[in-house]
Short mmCIF file of C-alpha atoms in Angstrom, two decimals:
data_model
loop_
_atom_site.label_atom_id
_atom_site.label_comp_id
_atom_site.label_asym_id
_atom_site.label_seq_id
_atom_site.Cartn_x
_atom_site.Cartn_y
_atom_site.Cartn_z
CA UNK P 30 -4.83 2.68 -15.92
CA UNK P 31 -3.50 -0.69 -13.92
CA UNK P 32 -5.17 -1.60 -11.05
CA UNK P 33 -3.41 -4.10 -8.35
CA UNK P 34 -4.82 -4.92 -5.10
CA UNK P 35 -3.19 -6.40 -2.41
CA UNK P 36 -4.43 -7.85 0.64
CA UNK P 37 -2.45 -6.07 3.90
CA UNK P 38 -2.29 -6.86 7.59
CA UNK P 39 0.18 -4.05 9.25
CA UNK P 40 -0.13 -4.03 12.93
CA UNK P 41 0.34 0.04 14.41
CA UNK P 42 3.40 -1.47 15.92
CA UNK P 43 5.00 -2.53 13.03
CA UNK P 44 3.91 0.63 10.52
CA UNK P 45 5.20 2.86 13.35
CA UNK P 46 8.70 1.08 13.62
CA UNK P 47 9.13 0.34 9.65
CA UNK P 48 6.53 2.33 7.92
CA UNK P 49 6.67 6.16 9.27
CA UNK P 50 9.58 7.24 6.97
CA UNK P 51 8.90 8.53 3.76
CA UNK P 52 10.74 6.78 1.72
CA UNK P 53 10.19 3.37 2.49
CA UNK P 54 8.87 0.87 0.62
CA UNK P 55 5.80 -1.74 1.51
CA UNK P 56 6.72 -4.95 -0.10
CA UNK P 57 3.92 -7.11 -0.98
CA UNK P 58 2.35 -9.98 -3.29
CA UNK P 59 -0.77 -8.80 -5.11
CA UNK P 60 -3.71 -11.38 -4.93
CA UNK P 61 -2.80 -12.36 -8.46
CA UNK P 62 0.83 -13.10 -7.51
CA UNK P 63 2.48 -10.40 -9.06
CA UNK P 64 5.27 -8.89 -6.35
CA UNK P 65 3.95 -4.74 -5.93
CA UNK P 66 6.29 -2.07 -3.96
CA UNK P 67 4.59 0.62 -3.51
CA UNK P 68 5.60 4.04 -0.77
CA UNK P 69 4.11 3.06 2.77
CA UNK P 70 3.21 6.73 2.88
CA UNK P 71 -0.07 6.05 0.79
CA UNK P 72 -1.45 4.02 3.42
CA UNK P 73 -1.30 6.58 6.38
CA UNK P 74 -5.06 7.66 5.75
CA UNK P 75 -5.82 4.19 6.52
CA UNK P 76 -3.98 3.73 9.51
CA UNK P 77 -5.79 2.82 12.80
CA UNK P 78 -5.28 1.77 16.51
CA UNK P 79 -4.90 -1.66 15.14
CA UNK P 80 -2.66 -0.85 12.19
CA UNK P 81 -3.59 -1.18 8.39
CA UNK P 82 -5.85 -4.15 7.58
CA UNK P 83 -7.90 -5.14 4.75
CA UNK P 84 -8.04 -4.82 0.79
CA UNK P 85 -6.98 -2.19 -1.11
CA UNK P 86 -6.96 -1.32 -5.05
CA UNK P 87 -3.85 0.35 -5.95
CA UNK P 88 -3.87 2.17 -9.11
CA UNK P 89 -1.22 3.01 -11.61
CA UNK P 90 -0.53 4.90 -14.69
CA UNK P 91 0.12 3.25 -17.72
CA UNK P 92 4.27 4.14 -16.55
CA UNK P 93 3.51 2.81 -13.37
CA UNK P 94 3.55 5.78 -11.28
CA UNK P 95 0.81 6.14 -8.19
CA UNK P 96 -2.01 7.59 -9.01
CA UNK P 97 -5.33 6.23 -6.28
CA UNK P 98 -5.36 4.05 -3.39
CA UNK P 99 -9.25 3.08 -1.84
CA UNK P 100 -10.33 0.37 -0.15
CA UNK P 101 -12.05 -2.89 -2.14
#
Protein backbone atom coordinates (compact mmCIF):
# COMPACT_ATOMS: atom_id res chain seq x y z
CA UNK A 1 0.00 0.00 0.00
CA UNK A 2 1.32 3.82 -0.87
CA UNK A 3 1.20 6.16 1.66
CA UNK A 4 1.34 10.14 0.79
CA UNK A 5 0.88 12.80 3.24
CA UNK A 6 0.24 16.15 2.62
CA UNK A 7 0.33 19.04 4.75
CA UNK A 8 -3.34 21.08 4.45
CA UNK A 9 -4.56 24.45 5.64
CA UNK A 10 -8.43 24.77 4.40
CA UNK A 11 -10.15 27.55 6.12
CA UNK A 12 -14.32 26.51 6.79
CA UNK A 13 -14.82 29.32 4.40
CA UNK A 14 -13.07 28.08 1.67
CA UNK A 15 -14.06 24.03 2.09
CA UNK A 16 -17.67 25.30 2.31
CA UNK A 17 -17.49 27.42 -1.00
CA UNK A 18 -15.09 24.85 -3.04
CA UNK A 19 -15.02 21.70 -1.09
CA UNK A 20 -18.83 20.61 -0.20
CA UNK A 21 -19.52 18.94 -3.61
CA UNK A 22 -18.78 15.52 -4.08
CA UNK A 23 -16.97 15.39 -6.78
CA UNK A 24 -14.40 17.80 -6.41
CA UNK A 25 -11.03 17.44 -6.26
CA UNK A 26 -8.35 18.84 -3.45
CA UNK A 27 -5.27 19.64 -5.33
CA UNK A 28 -2.18 19.48 -3.40
CA UNK A 29 1.79 18.91 -3.24
CA UNK A 30 2.72 16.03 -0.96
CA UNK A 31 5.67 16.89 1.46
CA UNK A 32 7.90 14.93 -0.87
CA UNK A 33 6.86 17.02 -3.90
CA UNK A 34 4.89 14.68 -5.67
CA UNK A 35 1.45 16.64 -6.96
CA UNK A 36 -1.70 14.27 -5.06
CA UNK A 37 -5.58 14.87 -6.08
CA UNK A 38 -7.44 13.26 -4.01
CA UNK A 39 -11.86 13.71 -3.41
CA UNK A 40 -12.31 16.65 -0.80
CA UNK A 41 -15.06 14.41 0.54
CA UNK A 42 -12.42 12.33 2.62
CA UNK A 43 -11.61 15.19 4.65
CA UNK A 44 -15.18 16.09 5.99
CA UNK A 45 -14.53 14.02 9.32
CA UNK A 46 -11.85 16.41 9.86
CA UNK A 47 -13.53 19.48 9.29
CA UNK A 48 -13.81 22.11 12.10
CA UNK A 49 -14.94 25.73 12.96
CA UNK A 50 -11.60 26.72 11.63
CA UNK A 51 -11.55 24.52 8.55
CA UNK A 52 -9.12 21.50 7.87
CA UNK A 53 -5.60 21.99 9.23
CA UNK A 54 -2.75 19.82 9.86
CA UNK A 55 -1.04 16.51 8.49
CA UNK A 56 -2.58 13.80 7.12
CA UNK A 57 -1.37 10.23 5.67
CA UNK A 58 -3.29 9.36 2.70
CA UNK A 59 -3.23 5.85 1.72
CA UNK A 60 -3.54 4.10 -1.57
CA UNK A 61 -3.80 0.79 -3.15
CA UNK A 62 -1.19 -0.47 -5.15
CA UNK A 63 -3.83 0.99 -8.35
CA UNK A 64 -4.05 4.03 -6.59
CA UNK A 65 -7.49 3.98 -5.43
CA UNK A 66 -8.40 5.50 -1.68
CA UNK A 67 -8.26 3.31 0.76
CA UNK A 68 -7.42 5.38 4.68
CA UNK A 69 -7.05 8.87 5.55
CA UNK A 70 -5.77 9.65 9.58
CA UNK A 71 -4.04 12.24 10.87
CA UNK A 72 0.13 12.11 11.25
Amino acid sequence: MQEIIVTLAISADEYLKNYQNPRINVSTTSVDGRRVHFPANILQRFVSSNGVHGRFCIRFDEKGKYQAIERC
